[in-house]
């Protein structure tokens, strides 16, 4: 299946509705697409490839368009294997194809696939003429690997953006946003950003700055719809997320073995609601996938984390969330924490130190409970929630 998205520019990507976890980590309830594009001009150029396991479908898409014509160029914007895994197969199908990338890409192509012939190393701003179309290259490191770049077709004002502006979610029939019900993609864009790109806010900002005067009518990323009608909205979401901006709302994350710490979480959430906070996402770490917890923490300004003390440490699944947040260096959050213990206190100390390390605003004292839930604990939880709500509304 292929689709002409602009005259002589074709979508030749594939839908993955089989893989359960992207990068073996992040759930894919709506699947994911690996997008690739073919420009069939005087010279022909393929932009990126697809994940292993989909190579034959992908090559069939290309053959349907090219017939007996040669493929002149394979432009690689990003070397992560979900986009580069079919490079060797493309070279086997089209032995004369020139593989185009920057110096880091060329090194990785050799490292991953042992290919070091017929490669063309380009630099930032270089232009590849194809006939009526040309491609201009913008090197955008760490969005989200060191070699990442974007390719721009000025004649169509079309940006092949790599992972940037992408989202989870396979393409149900259509390819361009004007053909699709985009409702699911917005949440999946937050989750994709938080899970995959979230650590690289500064490089994303640098890339946006580099592109700020480039007129863009269409964004062709490597995952999710081709953006045409929603270019502005998509750019706004990536701009806001990479600045760590967030909406008024609170993510409450907790672990609980026997329900005592859970009661603290429920008390905090209920008081936040009583204080007029509408957007509250409560996650039990033993049930919610970390993927969704990260999405909500990127989305909401307030974060409250609770944990029992477990073997003199944080509850393991809470520790995993804390570690993922630390790794992503999320900035500018309003933070509260709570916890419990039976004989030796530890979790609250760990969570307090975490908030300090992140340099997050902490408007209230941490709440610590020894053993069972009491009215005193409940009032301390409500006090924390009131301070959090006040700080959010400030
Ligand atoms: Fe879709 Fe960074 O690969």
XYZ file of C-alpha atoms and ligand atoms in Angstrom:
397
model
C 0.000 0.000 0.000
C 1.356 3.430 -0.903
C -0.181 6.834 -1.201
C 0.753 9.966 -3.165
C 0.755 12.747 -0.580
C 1.994 15.425 -3.000
C 2.587 15.210 -6.720
C 5.493 12.756 -7.165
C 5.964 12.340 -3.385
C 4.693 9.051 -1.991
C 4.133 7.577 1.449
C 5.625 4.065 1.384
C 5.708 3.263 5.118
C 4.120 0.400 7.047
C 1.854 -0.144 10.040
C 2.981 -2.320 12.936
C -0.031 -3.758 14.764
C 1.953 -6.717 16.085
C 4.675 -5.384 18.368
C 3.392 -5.078 21.918
C 6.116 -2.793 23.254
C 8.086 -0.186 21.337
C 11.809 -0.419 22.178
C 10.645 -3.461 24.218
C 9.519 -0.903 26.828
C 6.535 1.220 25.805
C 3.077 -0.300 25.161
C 1.474 0.147 21.757
C -2.298 -0.154 22.254
C -2.940 1.510 18.882
C 0.157 0.139 17.119
C 2.767 2.337 15.485
C 3.714 3.280 11.943
C 7.215 3.344 10.491
C 7.021 6.053 7.869
C 9.116 6.261 4.760
C 8.694 8.481 1.717
C 9.672 8.208 -1.922
C 10.288 11.176 -4.203
C 9.901 10.034 -7.795
C 11.492 12.864 -9.766
C 14.118 12.764 -12.512
C 16.257 11.276 -9.764
C 14.479 9.077 -7.232
C 15.051 9.355 -3.498
C 13.754 7.266 -0.636
C 13.693 8.937 2.790
C 14.322 6.508 5.675
C 13.362 2.827 5.793
C 11.265 0.656 8.143
C 11.641 -1.797 11.027
C 12.835 -5.353 10.330
C 9.898 -7.682 9.816
C 8.190 -5.225 7.453
C 10.910 -5.047 4.813
C 9.133 -7.113 2.145
C 5.925 -5.055 2.334
C 8.033 -1.914 2.222
C 10.020 -3.016 -0.840
C 6.778 -4.019 -2.570
C 5.438 -0.474 -1.998
C 8.565 0.981 -3.595
C 8.488 -1.433 -6.541
C 4.844 -0.588 -7.239
C 5.839 3.037 -7.781
C 9.236 2.657 -9.419
C 8.547 -0.376 -11.590
C 11.808 -0.935 -13.462
C 13.246 2.473 -12.665
C 16.321 2.656 -10.462
C 16.431 4.087 -6.965
C 19.126 6.772 -6.980
C 19.290 7.858 -3.334
C 18.388 6.551 0.097
C 18.401 9.450 2.551
C 18.814 8.393 6.174
C 17.584 11.010 8.621
C 17.884 8.718 11.641
C 19.756 5.473 12.306
C 17.669 3.946 15.097
C 16.830 0.466 13.784
C 13.072 1.137 13.559
C 14.064 3.300 10.566
C 17.373 1.859 9.432
C 16.763 -1.917 9.675
C 15.883 -2.213 5.982
C 18.943 -0.352 4.639
C 20.797 -3.527 3.680
C 17.676 -4.927 1.964
C 17.231 -1.702 -0.014
C 20.869 -1.925 -1.098
C 20.356 -5.553 -2.181
C 17.236 -4.593 -4.156
C 18.895 -1.500 -5.655
C 22.660 -2.193 -5.705
C 23.557 1.207 -7.193
C 21.649 3.298 -4.671
C 23.715 6.031 -2.988
C 23.086 6.182 0.755
C 22.942 9.769 1.962
C 23.614 10.882 5.528
C 25.948 13.030 7.584
C 29.366 11.912 8.867
C 27.879 10.304 11.994
C 25.218 8.487 9.954
C 27.798 7.076 7.573
C 29.848 5.776 10.507
C 26.756 4.129 12.038
C 25.726 2.527 8.723
C 29.094 0.818 8.671
C 28.863 -0.116 12.360
C 25.331 -1.524 12.218
C 25.191 -2.983 8.713
C 28.797 -3.228 7.480
C 28.025 -0.949 4.522
C 30.712 1.559 3.569
C 30.395 1.806 -0.201
C 28.324 4.231 -2.247
C 27.650 6.439 0.718
C 27.380 10.191 0.361
C 28.259 12.270 3.397
C 26.470 15.635 3.504
C 26.884 18.645 5.772
C 24.380 21.012 7.302
C 22.753 23.153 4.589
C 23.858 20.948 1.688
C 21.384 20.542 -1.168
C 20.613 17.361 -3.113
C 19.031 18.150 -6.530
C 16.523 15.585 -7.779
C 14.988 17.409 -10.788
C 11.955 19.555 -10.058
C 12.518 18.883 -6.358
C 15.550 19.213 -4.158
C 16.338 18.255 -0.582
C 18.060 20.610 1.848
C 19.611 19.005 4.926
C 19.362 20.370 8.448
C 21.517 18.580 10.994
C 19.573 18.382 14.262
C 21.669 16.320 16.701
C 20.032 14.446 19.609
C 16.482 14.509 18.265
C 16.890 11.892 19.405
C 20.260 10.298 18.498
C 23.530 12.130 17.745
C 23.270 11.676 13.964
C 19.670 12.864 13.546
C 18.931 15.278 10.741
C 15.940 16.546 8.801
C 15.471 16.867 5.037
C 13.435 19.704 3.588
C 11.881 20.004 0.160
C 11.538 23.768 -0.485
C 9.445 23.321 -3.654
C 6.636 21.700 -1.638
C 7.483 23.276 1.749
C 7.628 19.761 3.083
C 9.797 18.668 6.019
C 10.963 15.086 6.497
C 11.514 15.466 10.215
C 12.652 12.058 11.492
C 11.262 11.261 14.946
C 10.451 14.909 15.657
C 6.702 15.653 15.561
C 5.977 11.921 15.581
C 3.581 9.943 17.744
C 2.514 6.394 18.518
C -0.553 5.007 16.762
C -0.755 3.128 13.447
C -2.449 4.817 10.490
C -5.994 3.549 10.099
C -6.555 3.795 6.371
C -5.483 7.370 5.683
C -1.986 8.798 5.947
C -2.438 12.588 6.019
C -4.164 14.155 9.065
C -6.966 15.459 6.820
C -7.918 11.840 6.084
C -7.908 10.653 9.703
C -9.771 11.031 12.968
C -6.775 12.418 14.880
C -8.297 12.114 18.366
C -6.088 9.241 19.557
C -2.891 10.753 18.216
C -2.764 13.727 20.603
C -2.492 11.608 23.759
C -0.156 9.279 21.912
C 2.003 12.256 20.933
C 2.407 13.282 24.584
C 3.256 9.706 25.494
C 5.676 9.298 22.588
C 7.421 12.541 23.463
C 7.602 11.727 27.197
C 8.856 8.176 26.621
C 11.200 8.585 23.657
C 12.259 12.195 23.164
C 11.652 13.527 26.698
C 15.296 13.622 27.763
C 16.226 15.870 24.838
C 14.289 19.091 25.454
C 17.280 21.345 24.792
C 18.213 19.711 21.440
C 14.534 19.857 20.388
C 14.510 23.574 21.190
C 17.711 24.023 19.143
C 16.110 22.221 16.197
C 12.966 24.366 16.432
C 15.131 27.490 16.513
C 17.009 26.301 13.415
C 13.721 25.750 11.556
C 11.924 28.864 12.749
C 12.180 30.723 9.414
C 11.581 27.662 7.243
C 8.079 27.743 5.727
C 6.413 24.372 6.366
C 3.157 23.192 4.757
C 3.585 19.523 5.595
C 5.517 17.564 8.201
C 6.424 14.017 7.249
C 7.771 12.423 10.413
C 8.797 8.815 10.895
C 5.837 7.881 13.140
C 2.155 8.765 12.930
C 0.181 10.910 10.492
C 1.616 13.262 7.907
C 0.734 16.657 9.360
C -0.899 19.124 7.019
C -3.935 20.707 8.678
C -2.373 20.336 12.154
C 1.180 21.587 11.496
C 0.678 24.501 13.917
C -0.788 22.380 16.705
C 1.929 19.740 16.396
C 4.699 22.359 16.417
C 3.080 23.954 19.484
C 2.947 20.646 21.385
C 6.621 19.876 20.692
C 7.646 23.424 21.541
C 5.746 23.376 24.813
C 6.876 19.876 25.866
C 10.527 20.584 25.102
C 10.324 23.670 27.322
C 8.835 21.456 30.069
C 5.750 23.658 30.108
C 2.704 22.013 31.669
C -1.021 22.414 32.262
C -2.718 23.028 35.600
C -3.188 19.508 36.898
C -1.602 16.916 39.141
C -0.238 13.429 38.626
C -0.473 11.380 41.815
C 1.772 8.304 41.662
C 1.969 5.740 44.416
C 2.944 2.195 45.316
C 1.057 0.287 47.979
C 1.314 -3.299 49.156
C -1.640 -3.509 51.535
C -3.642 -0.367 50.763
C -2.383 1.980 53.473
C -0.263 4.208 51.203
C -3.093 3.999 48.634
C -5.444 5.620 51.171
C -3.032 8.550 51.441
C -3.040 8.921 47.640
C -6.853 8.861 47.529
C -7.096 11.443 50.317
C -4.680 13.773 48.482
C -6.498 13.366 45.163
C -9.900 14.022 46.768
C -8.680 17.201 48.448
C -7.046 18.429 45.235
C -10.434 18.022 43.612
C -12.152 19.819 46.522
C -9.706 22.689 45.933
C -10.858 23.010 42.326
C -8.180 21.039 40.469
C -9.963 19.302 37.610
C -7.157 17.423 35.913
C -5.912 14.777 38.315
C -4.332 11.533 37.143
C -3.880 8.913 39.868
C -1.563 6.015 39.071
C -0.903 2.902 41.112
C 2.595 1.923 39.910
C 1.768 -1.770 40.213
C -0.991 -1.400 37.613
C -0.255 1.659 35.452
C 2.490 1.303 32.869
C 5.365 3.731 33.475
C 4.791 4.963 29.928
C 1.455 6.570 30.898
C 2.785 7.930 34.189
C 5.565 9.761 32.325
C 3.042 11.103 29.814
C 0.961 12.631 32.598
C 3.982 14.061 34.416
C 5.042 15.783 31.191
C 1.500 17.088 30.822
C 0.711 18.348 34.346
C 2.538 20.883 36.464
C 1.916 19.137 39.799
C 3.540 15.835 40.787
C 2.841 13.942 43.999
C 4.708 10.687 44.636
C 4.107 8.235 47.460
C 5.841 5.048 48.497
C 6.002 2.583 51.332
C 9.445 1.723 52.676
C 10.379 -1.620 51.152
C 13.529 -3.450 52.283
C 14.850 -0.083 53.506
C 14.354 1.460 50.060
C 11.602 2.876 47.892
C 8.952 0.471 46.640
C 10.677 -0.974 43.504
C 8.144 0.249 40.922
C 8.168 3.738 42.481
C 11.964 3.672 42.264
C 11.635 2.872 38.543
C 9.403 5.915 37.985
C 11.708 8.174 40.008
C 14.686 6.927 38.002
C 12.898 7.585 34.685
C 12.057 11.131 35.809
C 15.617 11.773 36.937
C 16.879 10.483 33.580
C 14.597 12.889 31.701
C 15.697 15.866 33.833
C 12.149 17.229 33.896
C 12.181 20.843 34.972
C 9.778 23.226 36.715
C 7.349 20.990 38.530
C 5.479 21.575 41.782
C 6.112 18.569 43.930
C 4.778 16.812 46.989
C 5.624 13.452 48.486
C 4.324 11.047 51.040
C 5.104 7.594 52.327
C 4.815 5.003 54.978
C 6.834 2.565 57.018
C 6.311 -0.103 59.621
C 9.524 -0.140 61.656
C 12.251 1.931 59.893
C 11.509 5.102 57.922
C 13.204 5.489 54.542
C 10.828 6.118 51.610
C 9.944 9.705 52.533
C 13.612 10.643 52.981
C 14.360 9.240 49.514
C 11.418 11.019 47.898
C 12.269 14.326 49.579
C 15.884 14.073 48.416
C 14.622 13.324 44.899
C 12.491 16.515 44.826
C 15.464 18.560 46.035
C 17.739 17.022 43.436
C 15.239 17.885 40.682
C 15.028 21.441 42.067
C 11.261 21.216 42.022
C 9.177 23.591 44.123
C 7.926 21.813 47.266
C 5.091 23.851 48.783
C 4.355 21.418 51.631
C 6.107 19.150 54.097
C 6.260 15.509 53.124
C 3.649 13.368 54.861
C 4.879 10.261 56.597
C 2.688 7.571 58.095
C 3.790 4.892 60.549
C 1.809 1.671 60.069
C -1.956 2.324 59.775
C -3.953 5.216 58.305
C -5.418 7.594 60.927
C -7.381 10.855 60.928
C -4.095 12.651 61.692
C -2.572 11.209 58.515
C -5.695 12.154 56.559
C -5.449 15.778 57.731
C -1.736 15.913 56.838
C -2.585 14.606 53.348
C -5.292 17.259 52.957
C -2.825 19.950 54.046
C -0.356 18.784 51.392
C -3.091 18.821 48.745
C -4.256 22.325 49.736
C -0.673 23.646 49.483
C -0.239 21.957 46.087
C -3.524 23.433 44.769
C -2.598 26.902 46.034
C 0.844 26.714 44.406
C -0.708 25.607 41.106
C -3.177 28.477 41.106
C -0.585 31.084 42.131
Fe 11.663 6.087 15.672
Fe 14.463 7.256 17.363
O 13.453 6.103 16.280
